[in-house]
Amino acid sequence: MSLPVSLAAEVPHGVDVLAVPVARGPALLGDGYGLEVDQLATRSFEGKVGETLSLPGQEAATLLAVGVGPAEEVDADVLRRAAAAVVRAGWKRRSVATTLLDAVPAGGDREAAVRAVAEGAGLAAYRFTRYKSDPDPCRLEGLTLVAGESEDADDLVPALERARAVVEAVSLARDLVNEPAGSLTPSDLASRADEAARRVGLEVQIIDEAEAASLGLGGLLGVARGSDEPCRLIKLTYEPPGATRTVALVGKGITFDSGGLSIKTAEGMMAMKTDMGGGAAVIGAMTALPALAPPVKVVGFVPATENMPGGRATKPGDVLTTRNGTTVEVLNTDAEGRLVLADALALAVEEEPEAIVDLATLTGACIVALGQKISGLMGNDEGLIERVRSAAQRAGEPAWPLPLPKEYRKQLDSEVADLKNIGGRHAGALTAGLFLEEFVGDVPWAHLDIAGPSRSDDDDGPLVKGATGVGVRTLLELLADDGFVTGVGGKST
Ligand code: BES
Ligand code: MN
Ligand code: ZN
């Protein structure tokens, strides 16, 4: 299903398309294989990142110029975008080779470049075609990265394998998010997670309603009350031999958010099958861990439920008691994500992890603040926040730090309970973050509000219209950060 990417010393014989990098200018980078700058200039090809132009070739039937922008600014993000453009241009062909690695400046990190190209290509080749009578899947049977003679290609193979694991993990997350809520209920999500996790050898525990009640998961059960579908709490564990440290991941798993009795508008509900995007990211990322083998225990929690306005639904004014005993007055049933996360974060704390990272399509306010392409990043530990920020940056999933101002905490004071589930009119992403902070105790914690980036409105580099699988790459990058994994960014770092 996913696009096979391989390495070769030279351009393979009889390849359909050969894609060569062209920097801004336009200027050739490496061998042009007959491509001339004049040809490009007369066709007003500038070499912008991801720009493509097809010409008849000698080495291959089609010679494809692919823009990489200013030569000195070529980085992983540029390579991902350029590779994605190559895949889109070669969509209907059988085989494509590319010399994109020639765009890496001398002394640059070729392994990172291989990863970026393979990832960008693989992610751009993704389609969700399950319900299409006439799908238009990528016809490409393979993409060959021409590594040149100078390099021992064997050294680059692990980078390629890593990229494949990442692409598969992101694709799983996208599949889960793209699946309509009608065919991905909380129990469906749990069985899909169970199946994927068992396949790769993770430990799986699916907690049903009865167990949730005995565990005191009042937030999760309170949200689930309005739905005919039973809730689930999905717990996945990756524990490599010898691991001494633990990281906990938590992902919001609302399979459909109608708003509950504080019901959303028709328009506001249209994309709400996406409200389990954080949970999908945790499930996706965790299924790649056995292949990537970070030397740390990772426990993932996904509280999964629908948020519906059924006859038994939680009513505004009701009080719920969460896992850690904190009581919450629910004044807006549409602020449900924080209720299910409250329980899951409290359970994560019980694992005594060195760090907790949660991902949630939590607030429309975060989209207002940062738009659709940037996640909000909050937390209680500057060291951990910086590690997550830089992992997100390296992964090509930008996250921007937002504050958790102490002076806004009183907006969550309730007349009748310990907390209410909404703040004032403004700073909704921050008051949501402050609410979550109440459930993490002293554990270093970072929170990614992915409400914006969980979907893309267009094909954009490695992103395809629809679910993005955002967060998977960030988590895997974070768990590949040795400093994080061995000296987890706690208060001490
Ligand atoms: N799932 C939504 C947040 C969301 C909105 C995600 C738009 C993606 C796109 C969340 O459950 C929600 O409804 N949040 C409310 C909170 C409010 C009631 C305090 C919001 O953002 O309006
Ligand atoms: Mn909601
Ligand atoms: Zn929601």
Short mmCIF file of C-alpha atoms and ligand atoms in Angstrom, two decimals:
data_model
loop_
_atom_site.label_atom_id
_atom_site.label_comp_id
_atom_site.label_asym_id
_atom_site.label_seq_id
_atom_site.Cartn_x
_atom_site.Cartn_y
_atom_site.Cartn_z
CA MET A 1 0.00 0.00 0.00
CA SER A 2 2.66 2.49 0.97
CA LEU A 3 5.15 3.77 -1.59
CA PRO A 4 8.34 1.66 -1.69
CA VAL A 5 11.46 3.83 -1.56
CA SER A 6 14.91 2.43 -2.30
CA LEU A 7 18.51 3.61 -2.64
CA ALA A 8 20.77 3.21 -5.66
CA ALA A 9 24.23 4.39 -6.63
CA GLU A 10 23.08 5.46 -10.10
CA VAL A 11 19.94 6.35 -12.00
CA PRO A 12 18.23 3.00 -12.73
CA HIS A 13 17.88 1.96 -16.37
CA GLY A 14 14.48 2.55 -17.93
CA VAL A 15 13.07 4.65 -15.13
CA ASP A 16 10.00 6.64 -16.24
CA VAL A 17 10.83 9.92 -14.51
CA LEU A 18 14.09 11.36 -13.26
CA ALA A 19 13.61 14.27 -10.85
CA VAL A 20 16.56 16.61 -10.36
CA PRO A 21 16.76 19.43 -7.82
CA VAL A 22 16.90 23.02 -9.04
CA ALA A 23 17.71 25.85 -6.65
CA ARG A 24 16.41 29.36 -6.84
CA GLY A 25 18.00 31.23 -9.69
CA PRO A 26 17.22 28.85 -11.28
CA ALA A 27 20.47 27.00 -10.62
CA LEU A 28 21.29 23.32 -11.07
CA LEU A 29 22.48 21.36 -8.05
CA GLY A 30 24.67 18.45 -9.12
CA ASP A 31 24.35 16.70 -12.48
CA GLY A 32 21.46 18.11 -14.52
CA TYR A 33 21.26 15.02 -16.75
CA GLY A 34 20.93 17.23 -19.78
CA LEU A 35 18.75 19.84 -18.10
CA GLU A 36 19.81 23.36 -18.93
CA VAL A 37 19.20 26.49 -16.95
CA ASP A 38 18.10 28.38 -20.09
CA GLN A 39 15.34 25.84 -20.74
CA LEU A 40 14.03 26.48 -17.26
CA ALA A 41 14.28 30.23 -17.40
CA THR A 42 12.39 30.45 -20.72
CA ARG A 43 9.57 28.41 -19.13
CA SER A 44 9.64 30.80 -16.18
CA PHE A 45 10.68 28.08 -13.75
CA GLU A 46 12.16 29.84 -10.73
CA GLY A 47 13.16 27.00 -8.44
CA LYS A 48 10.63 27.71 -5.70
CA VAL A 49 10.25 24.92 -3.15
CA GLY A 50 8.03 22.22 -4.65
CA GLU A 51 7.73 23.83 -8.09
CA THR A 52 7.96 21.23 -10.85
CA LEU A 53 8.48 21.25 -14.61
CA SER A 54 8.46 18.20 -16.92
CA LEU A 55 10.71 18.03 -19.95
CA PRO A 56 11.63 15.23 -22.34
CA GLY A 57 14.71 13.41 -20.98
CA GLN A 58 17.54 11.16 -22.11
CA GLU A 59 18.26 9.10 -18.98
CA ALA A 60 14.51 8.76 -18.41
CA ALA A 61 11.45 9.42 -20.59
CA THR A 62 10.67 12.46 -18.49
CA LEU A 63 13.14 14.76 -16.83
CA LEU A 64 11.47 16.55 -13.96
CA ALA A 65 12.92 19.74 -12.55
CA VAL A 66 11.95 20.13 -8.90
CA GLY A 67 12.49 23.39 -7.05
CA VAL A 68 14.24 23.45 -3.67
CA GLY A 69 14.40 27.21 -3.07
CA PRO A 70 17.63 29.04 -2.13
CA ALA A 71 20.50 26.52 -2.22
CA GLU A 72 21.82 27.54 1.19
CA GLU A 73 18.41 27.08 2.83
CA VAL A 74 17.84 23.46 1.89
CA ASP A 75 16.80 21.61 5.04
CA ALA A 76 14.63 18.62 5.98
CA ASP A 77 11.45 20.61 5.51
CA VAL A 78 12.44 21.67 1.99
CA LEU A 79 13.37 18.09 1.09
CA ARG A 80 10.05 16.75 2.39
CA ARG A 81 8.19 19.30 0.28
CA ALA A 82 10.28 18.70 -2.81
CA ALA A 83 9.87 14.92 -2.49
CA ALA A 84 6.12 15.34 -2.08
CA ALA A 85 6.06 17.42 -5.27
CA VAL A 86 7.98 14.68 -7.10
CA VAL A 87 5.40 12.10 -6.06
CA ARG A 88 2.51 14.32 -7.16
CA ALA A 89 4.17 14.94 -10.53
CA GLY A 90 4.85 11.21 -10.97
CA TRP A 91 1.41 10.12 -9.74
CA LYS A 92 0.41 8.30 -12.94
CA ARG A 93 3.85 6.91 -13.80
CA ARG A 94 5.35 3.61 -12.70
CA SER A 95 8.85 4.45 -11.60
CA VAL A 96 10.57 7.62 -10.47
CA ALA A 97 14.18 8.23 -9.50
CA THR A 98 15.48 11.40 -7.94
CA THR A 99 18.82 13.04 -7.28
CA LEU A 100 17.31 15.21 -4.55
CA LEU A 101 20.15 14.16 -2.22
CA ASP A 102 22.41 16.33 -4.43
CA ALA A 103 20.62 19.33 -2.93
CA VAL A 104 22.16 18.59 0.48
CA PRO A 105 24.98 21.09 1.03
CA ALA A 106 28.50 19.61 1.34
CA GLY A 107 29.00 18.33 4.87
CA GLY A 108 25.22 18.21 5.43
CA ASP A 109 23.45 15.35 7.17
CA ARG A 110 22.73 12.83 4.40
CA GLU A 111 20.91 10.43 6.70
CA ALA A 112 18.49 13.14 7.75
CA ALA A 113 18.09 14.01 4.08
CA VAL A 114 17.24 10.42 3.14
CA ARG A 115 14.69 10.35 5.92
CA ALA A 116 13.15 13.63 4.83
CA VAL A 117 12.87 12.64 1.17
CA ALA A 118 11.46 9.20 1.93
CA GLU A 119 9.04 10.64 4.46
CA GLY A 120 7.84 13.48 2.24
CA ALA A 121 7.31 11.06 -0.66
CA GLY A 122 5.59 8.40 1.42
CA LEU A 123 3.29 10.85 3.15
CA ALA A 124 2.28 12.60 -0.08
CA ALA A 125 1.40 9.22 -1.64
CA TYR A 126 -1.21 8.62 1.08
CA ARG A 127 -4.89 8.52 0.08
CA PHE A 128 -8.02 7.49 1.97
CA THR A 129 -9.91 5.67 -0.77
CA ARG A 130 -12.05 3.28 1.24
CA TYR A 131 -15.36 4.86 0.24
CA LYS A 132 -14.45 5.95 -3.32
CA SER A 133 -15.98 4.02 -6.21
CA ASP A 134 -13.39 5.46 -8.54
CA PRO A 135 -10.25 6.12 -6.51
CA ASP A 136 -7.17 7.73 -7.97
CA PRO A 137 -4.42 6.03 -5.98
CA CYS A 138 -0.75 6.70 -6.59
CA ARG A 139 0.35 4.40 -9.43
CA LEU A 140 4.01 4.64 -8.50
CA GLU A 141 5.56 1.24 -7.89
CA GLY A 142 8.70 2.74 -6.49
CA LEU A 143 10.85 5.79 -5.87
CA THR A 144 14.61 5.44 -6.11
CA LEU A 145 16.91 7.82 -4.29
CA VAL A 146 20.12 8.18 -6.24
CA ALA A 147 22.82 8.33 -3.57
CA GLY A 148 25.86 8.52 -5.89
CA GLU A 149 28.99 6.36 -5.92
CA SER A 150 30.83 8.22 -3.18
CA GLU A 151 28.52 7.10 -0.42
CA ASP A 152 28.29 3.66 1.04
CA ALA A 153 24.56 3.29 0.49
CA ASP A 154 24.37 0.69 3.25
CA ASP A 155 24.88 3.45 5.82
CA LEU A 156 21.72 5.12 4.57
CA VAL A 157 19.48 2.05 4.74
CA PRO A 158 18.53 2.50 8.41
CA ALA A 159 17.40 6.04 7.62
CA LEU A 160 15.16 4.64 4.92
CA GLU A 161 13.72 2.05 7.29
CA ARG A 162 13.10 4.66 9.92
CA ALA A 163 11.23 6.77 7.37
CA ARG A 164 9.10 3.80 6.39
CA ALA A 165 8.12 3.17 10.00
CA VAL A 166 7.22 6.85 10.43
CA VAL A 167 5.13 6.90 7.24
CA GLU A 168 3.24 3.78 8.30
CA ALA A 169 2.55 5.25 11.73
CA VAL A 170 1.29 8.54 10.27
CA SER A 171 -0.81 6.66 7.71
CA LEU A 172 -2.46 4.63 10.46
CA ALA A 173 -3.28 7.82 12.36
CA ARG A 174 -4.68 9.40 9.19
CA ASP A 175 -6.78 6.31 8.43
CA LEU A 176 -8.28 6.42 11.92
CA VAL A 177 -9.05 10.14 11.69
CA ASN A 178 -10.45 9.96 8.15
CA GLU A 179 -12.77 7.09 9.05
CA PRO A 180 -16.30 8.47 9.54
CA ALA A 181 -17.54 8.52 13.13
CA GLY A 182 -20.41 6.21 12.10
CA SER A 183 -17.91 3.47 11.39
CA LEU A 184 -15.36 4.38 14.04
CA THR A 185 -17.17 4.28 17.37
CA PRO A 186 -15.14 4.21 20.59
CA SER A 187 -15.24 0.41 20.59
CA ASP A 188 -14.19 0.36 16.91
CA LEU A 189 -11.27 2.65 17.76
CA ALA A 190 -10.32 0.34 20.60
CA SER A 191 -10.39 -2.75 18.38
CA ARG A 192 -8.39 -1.02 15.65
CA ALA A 193 -5.82 0.05 18.25
CA ASP A 194 -5.82 -3.44 19.76
CA GLU A 195 -5.23 -5.08 16.40
CA ALA A 196 -2.47 -2.68 15.32
CA ALA A 197 -0.74 -2.83 18.69
CA ARG A 198 -0.80 -6.61 18.96
CA ARG A 199 0.56 -6.95 15.43
CA VAL A 200 3.75 -5.14 16.48
CA GLY A 201 3.98 -6.64 19.95
CA LEU A 202 2.76 -3.86 22.23
CA GLU A 203 0.89 -4.70 25.40
CA VAL A 204 -2.77 -3.67 25.14
CA GLN A 205 -5.43 -3.11 27.74
CA ILE A 206 -8.94 -2.04 26.76
CA ILE A 207 -10.94 -0.71 29.68
CA ASP A 208 -14.71 -0.91 29.22
CA GLU A 209 -17.48 1.08 30.92
CA ALA A 210 -17.76 -1.20 33.93
CA GLU A 211 -14.03 -1.04 34.61
CA ALA A 212 -14.03 2.70 33.97
CA ALA A 213 -16.66 3.01 36.68
CA SER A 214 -14.65 0.96 39.13
CA LEU A 215 -11.56 3.05 38.32
CA GLY A 216 -13.55 6.22 39.01
CA LEU A 217 -13.18 7.70 35.54
CA GLY A 218 -15.97 10.19 36.12
CA GLY A 219 -14.83 12.58 33.39
CA LEU A 220 -14.88 9.94 30.68
CA LEU A 221 -18.15 8.43 31.90
CA GLY A 222 -19.72 11.87 32.26
CA VAL A 223 -19.04 12.67 28.61
CA ALA A 224 -20.13 9.20 27.48
CA ARG A 225 -23.53 9.43 29.22
CA GLY A 226 -25.15 11.24 26.31
CA SER A 227 -24.24 8.56 23.79
CA ASP A 228 -25.68 5.13 23.02
CA GLU A 229 -22.15 3.96 22.25
CA PRO A 230 -20.13 2.66 25.20
CA CYS A 231 -16.86 4.40 25.97
CA ARG A 232 -13.43 2.79 26.10
CA LEU A 233 -10.11 3.65 27.60
CA ILE A 234 -7.25 2.35 25.48
CA LYS A 235 -3.94 1.69 27.20
CA LEU A 236 -0.90 0.66 25.17
CA THR A 237 2.48 -0.19 26.65
CA TYR A 238 5.88 -0.44 25.00
CA GLU A 239 8.50 -1.74 27.38
CA PRO A 240 11.90 -2.61 25.97
CA PRO A 241 14.15 -4.79 28.13
CA GLY A 242 16.29 -2.75 30.48
CA ALA A 243 14.22 0.42 30.30
CA THR A 244 14.56 2.45 33.49
CA ARG A 245 12.53 5.50 32.53
CA THR A 246 8.94 5.98 31.49
CA VAL A 247 7.22 8.46 29.21
CA ALA A 248 3.42 8.67 29.20
CA LEU A 249 1.48 9.78 26.12
CA VAL A 250 -2.15 10.84 26.32
CA GLY A 251 -4.40 11.52 23.33
CA LYS A 252 -7.94 12.88 23.22
CA GLY A 253 -10.19 10.27 21.65
CA ILE A 254 -13.58 11.88 21.05
CA THR A 255 -14.77 9.87 18.04
CA PHE A 256 -17.49 12.44 17.41
CA ASP A 257 -18.03 15.78 19.12
CA SER A 258 -21.58 17.08 18.67
CA GLY A 259 -21.01 19.39 21.63
CA GLY A 260 -23.47 17.41 23.75
CA LEU A 261 -26.38 19.45 25.16
CA SER A 262 -24.29 22.60 24.58
CA ILE A 263 -24.70 21.55 20.99
CA LYS A 264 -22.54 22.83 18.16
CA THR A 265 -23.85 24.40 14.95
CA ALA A 266 -24.22 22.21 11.86
CA GLU A 267 -21.13 23.85 10.43
CA GLY A 268 -19.20 23.42 13.67
CA MET A 269 -19.92 19.67 13.66
CA MET A 270 -18.87 18.90 10.11
CA ALA A 271 -15.27 17.98 10.86
CA MET A 272 -15.85 16.57 14.33
CA LYS A 273 -14.96 13.01 13.42
CA THR A 274 -11.46 14.49 13.69
CA ASP A 275 -11.83 14.97 17.44
CA MET A 276 -9.89 11.77 18.13
CA GLY A 277 -6.84 13.12 16.29
CA GLY A 278 -4.74 13.23 19.46
CA GLY A 279 -5.66 9.65 20.28
CA ALA A 280 -4.88 8.57 16.71
CA ALA A 281 -1.45 10.22 17.00
CA VAL A 282 -0.70 8.29 20.19
CA ILE A 283 -1.88 4.99 18.68
CA GLY A 284 -0.01 5.63 15.42
CA ALA A 285 3.23 6.66 17.09
CA MET A 286 3.17 3.76 19.53
CA THR A 287 2.82 1.17 16.79
CA ALA A 288 6.16 2.38 15.37
CA LEU A 289 8.05 2.00 18.66
CA PRO A 290 9.01 -1.68 18.36
CA ALA A 291 10.63 -0.87 14.99
CA LEU A 292 12.33 2.32 16.17
CA ALA A 293 13.28 0.78 19.52
CA PRO A 294 13.82 3.78 21.81
CA PRO A 295 15.31 2.56 25.13
CA VAL A 296 12.47 3.89 27.27
CA LYS A 297 9.15 2.56 28.49
CA VAL A 298 6.24 4.33 26.83
CA VAL A 299 2.67 4.09 28.08
CA GLY A 300 -0.13 5.51 25.95
CA PHE A 301 -3.63 6.39 27.14
CA VAL A 302 -6.54 7.20 24.83
CA PRO A 303 -9.86 7.98 26.50
CA ALA A 304 -12.40 7.27 23.76
CA THR A 305 -16.05 8.30 23.68
CA GLU A 306 -18.63 10.14 21.63
CA ASN A 307 -19.94 13.48 22.93
CA MET A 308 -23.69 13.31 22.23
CA PRO A 309 -26.84 14.99 23.58
CA GLY A 310 -28.81 11.86 24.50
CA GLY A 311 -31.53 11.68 27.13
CA ARG A 312 -29.11 10.73 29.85
CA ALA A 313 -26.50 13.27 28.82
CA THR A 314 -24.57 15.31 31.37
CA LYS A 315 -26.38 18.62 31.80
CA PRO A 316 -24.78 22.01 32.23
CA GLY A 317 -24.40 22.44 35.97
CA ASP A 318 -23.78 18.76 36.68
CA VAL A 319 -20.74 17.83 38.75
CA LEU A 320 -18.39 14.99 37.84
CA THR A 321 -15.76 13.37 40.04
CA THR A 322 -12.58 12.55 38.16
CA ARG A 323 -10.00 9.83 38.72
CA ASN A 324 -7.85 11.84 41.13
CA GLY A 325 -10.86 12.96 43.17
CA THR A 326 -11.06 16.47 41.71
CA THR A 327 -14.69 17.47 41.17
CA VAL A 328 -15.68 19.42 38.06
CA GLU A 329 -18.78 21.48 37.41
CA VAL A 330 -19.65 21.04 33.74
CA LEU A 331 -20.99 24.38 32.56
CA ASN A 332 -20.45 23.69 28.87
CA THR A 333 -20.73 20.12 27.65
CA ASP A 334 -18.79 21.10 24.53
CA ALA A 335 -15.66 21.51 26.66
CA GLU A 336 -15.56 17.71 26.88
CA GLY A 337 -11.98 17.04 25.83
CA ARG A 338 -10.55 18.29 29.10
CA LEU A 339 -12.98 16.06 31.03
CA VAL A 340 -11.81 12.85 29.42
CA LEU A 341 -8.18 14.02 29.51
CA ALA A 342 -8.49 14.75 33.23
CA ASP A 343 -8.99 11.05 33.93
CA ALA A 344 -6.36 9.91 31.45
CA LEU A 345 -3.75 12.37 32.77
CA ALA A 346 -4.46 11.23 36.33
CA LEU A 347 -3.95 7.62 35.23
CA ALA A 348 -0.73 8.63 33.46
CA VAL A 349 0.56 10.22 36.68
CA GLU A 350 -0.02 6.90 38.46
CA GLU A 351 2.58 5.32 36.15
CA GLU A 352 5.16 7.63 37.80
CA PRO A 353 6.58 8.68 34.45
CA GLU A 354 9.49 11.06 33.93
CA ALA A 355 7.32 13.04 31.51
CA ILE A 356 3.79 13.24 30.15
CA VAL A 357 2.94 14.56 26.70
CA ASP A 358 -0.69 14.98 25.70
CA LEU A 359 -2.15 15.78 22.30
CA ALA A 360 -5.69 17.02 21.82
CA THR A 361 -7.93 18.76 19.31
CA LEU A 362 -8.85 20.83 22.31
CA THR A 363 -9.93 24.36 21.45
CA GLY A 364 -11.20 26.46 18.58
CA ALA A 365 -9.44 29.30 20.39
CA CYS A 366 -6.08 27.76 19.55
CA ILE A 367 -6.99 27.91 15.86
CA VAL A 368 -7.90 31.58 16.29
CA ALA A 369 -4.51 32.19 17.91
CA LEU A 370 -2.19 30.16 15.67
CA GLY A 371 -4.17 29.23 12.56
CA GLN A 372 -4.46 25.81 10.97
CA LYS A 373 -0.80 25.03 10.49
CA ILE A 374 0.66 25.53 13.97
CA SER A 375 -0.08 23.65 17.17
CA GLY A 376 -0.25 25.35 20.55
CA LEU A 377 2.33 24.09 23.03
CA MET A 378 1.89 24.50 26.77
CA GLY A 379 3.21 22.80 29.88
CA ASN A 380 4.62 23.01 33.38
CA ASP A 381 8.28 22.41 32.58
CA GLU A 382 10.39 24.67 30.37
CA GLY A 383 12.95 21.95 29.63
CA LEU A 384 10.31 19.54 28.39
CA ILE A 385 8.46 22.24 26.45
CA GLU A 386 11.67 23.14 24.62
CA ARG A 387 12.38 19.50 23.80
CA VAL A 388 8.87 19.06 22.38
CA ARG A 389 9.10 22.33 20.47
CA SER A 390 12.37 21.39 18.86
CA ALA A 391 11.21 17.84 18.09
CA ALA A 392 8.13 19.31 16.41
CA GLN A 393 10.30 21.69 14.45
CA ARG A 394 12.64 18.91 13.25
CA ALA A 395 9.63 16.78 12.38
CA GLY A 396 8.14 19.55 10.22
CA GLU A 397 5.10 19.91 12.50
CA PRO A 398 5.48 23.42 13.88
CA ALA A 399 4.33 24.05 17.45
CA TRP A 400 4.40 27.45 19.11
CA PRO A 401 4.69 27.95 22.86
CA LEU A 402 1.76 29.57 24.64
CA PRO A 403 1.75 30.58 28.32
CA LEU A 404 -0.23 29.10 31.19
CA PRO A 405 -0.69 32.32 33.19
CA LYS A 406 -1.28 31.74 36.91
CA GLU A 407 -3.51 34.81 37.06
CA TYR A 408 -6.02 33.14 34.70
CA ARG A 409 -6.38 30.07 36.90
CA LYS A 410 -9.12 31.67 38.99
CA GLN A 411 -11.35 31.69 35.90
CA LEU A 412 -11.74 27.97 36.55
CA ASP A 413 -12.98 28.43 40.13
CA SER A 414 -16.45 26.95 40.56
CA GLU A 415 -19.23 27.93 42.93
CA VAL A 416 -20.03 24.33 43.76
CA ALA A 417 -17.08 22.12 42.79
CA ASP A 418 -13.26 22.19 42.76
CA LEU A 419 -13.18 23.41 39.17
CA LYS A 420 -15.52 24.41 36.38
CA ASN A 421 -14.79 23.22 32.88
CA ILE A 422 -14.77 26.59 31.12
CA GLY A 423 -12.93 29.86 31.66
CA GLY A 424 -13.94 33.31 30.54
CA ARG A 425 -14.57 34.59 27.05
CA HIS A 426 -10.93 35.06 26.08
CA ALA A 427 -7.74 32.97 25.99
CA GLY A 428 -9.65 29.70 25.59
CA ALA A 429 -6.56 27.68 24.66
CA LEU A 430 -4.80 28.83 27.83
CA THR A 431 -7.67 28.19 30.23
CA ALA A 432 -8.04 24.72 28.71
CA GLY A 433 -4.32 24.17 29.34
CA LEU A 434 -4.66 25.46 32.89
CA PHE A 435 -7.51 23.00 33.45
CA LEU A 436 -5.34 20.07 32.29
CA GLU A 437 -2.49 21.23 34.51
CA GLU A 438 -4.67 20.46 37.55
CA PHE A 439 -4.38 16.75 36.75
CA VAL A 440 -0.65 16.23 36.20
CA GLY A 441 0.60 16.84 39.73
CA ASP A 442 4.36 17.41 39.80
CA VAL A 443 5.12 15.39 36.71
CA PRO A 444 6.85 17.33 33.90
CA TRP A 445 4.12 17.71 31.31
CA ALA A 446 3.67 19.19 27.86
CA HIS A 447 0.37 19.71 26.05
CA LEU A 448 -0.09 20.09 22.30
CA ASP A 449 -3.37 21.66 21.17
CA ILE A 450 -3.65 20.25 17.64
CA ALA A 451 -7.18 21.54 16.85
CA GLY A 452 -5.86 23.42 13.80
CA PRO A 453 -3.23 21.09 12.31
CA SER A 454 -5.24 17.86 12.73
CA ARG A 455 -6.80 18.46 9.34
CA SER A 456 -5.51 20.12 6.19
CA ASP A 457 -7.75 21.95 3.74
CA ASP A 458 -5.37 21.29 0.87
CA ASP A 459 -2.54 19.12 -0.35
CA ASP A 460 0.44 20.87 1.20
CA GLY A 461 3.87 19.25 0.94
CA PRO A 462 3.67 15.95 2.84
CA LEU A 463 0.10 16.75 3.93
CA VAL A 464 -2.88 15.55 1.96
CA LYS A 465 -6.31 17.16 2.16
CA GLY A 466 -8.10 15.67 5.18
CA ALA A 467 -6.47 14.06 8.18
CA THR A 468 -2.81 14.94 8.69
CA GLY A 469 -1.79 12.51 11.41
CA VAL A 470 -0.17 15.49 13.11
CA GLY A 471 1.72 14.65 16.26
CA VAL A 472 2.95 11.23 15.19
CA ARG A 473 6.15 12.63 13.69
CA THR A 474 6.68 14.94 16.65
CA LEU A 475 6.31 12.11 19.17
CA LEU A 476 8.63 9.82 17.22
CA GLU A 477 11.20 12.59 16.87
CA LEU A 478 10.95 13.30 20.60
CA LEU A 479 11.41 9.62 21.44
CA ALA A 480 14.46 9.51 19.14
CA ASP A 481 16.04 12.38 21.10
CA ASP A 482 18.64 10.63 23.28
CA GLY A 483 18.80 13.54 25.68
CA PHE A 484 15.09 13.24 26.24
CA VAL A 485 14.97 9.48 26.49
CA THR A 486 17.96 9.03 28.78
CA GLY A 487 17.73 12.21 30.83
CA VAL A 488 14.09 12.94 30.26
CA GLY A 489 13.53 16.69 30.33
CA GLY A 490 12.34 16.84 33.89
CA LYS A 491 12.60 19.77 36.29
CA SER A 492 16.27 18.96 36.70
CA THR A 493 17.22 19.52 33.05
N1 BES B 1 -13.24 19.58 19.70
C1 BES B 1 -13.49 20.93 20.06
C2 BES B 1 -12.36 21.87 19.62
C3 BES B 1 -12.22 22.07 18.13
C4 BES B 1 -12.93 23.08 17.49
C5 BES B 1 -11.38 21.28 17.39
C6 BES B 1 -12.78 23.26 16.13
C7 BES B 1 -11.23 21.46 16.03
C8 BES B 1 -11.94 22.45 15.41
C9 BES B 1 -13.64 21.05 21.56
O1 BES B 1 -14.21 19.95 22.19
C10 BES B 1 -14.54 22.21 21.82
O2 BES B 1 -15.68 22.13 21.44
N2 BES B 1 -14.01 23.24 22.45
C11 BES B 1 -14.77 24.39 22.77
C12 BES B 1 -14.43 24.80 24.18
C13 BES B 1 -15.35 25.85 24.72
C14 BES B 1 -16.75 25.31 24.87
C15 BES B 1 -14.80 26.30 26.05
C16 BES B 1 -14.39 25.48 21.77
O3 BES B 1 -13.21 25.56 21.40
O4 BES B 1 -15.26 26.19 21.34
MN MN B 2 -16.33 20.01 22.20
ZN ZN B 3 -13.94 18.13 21.26
#
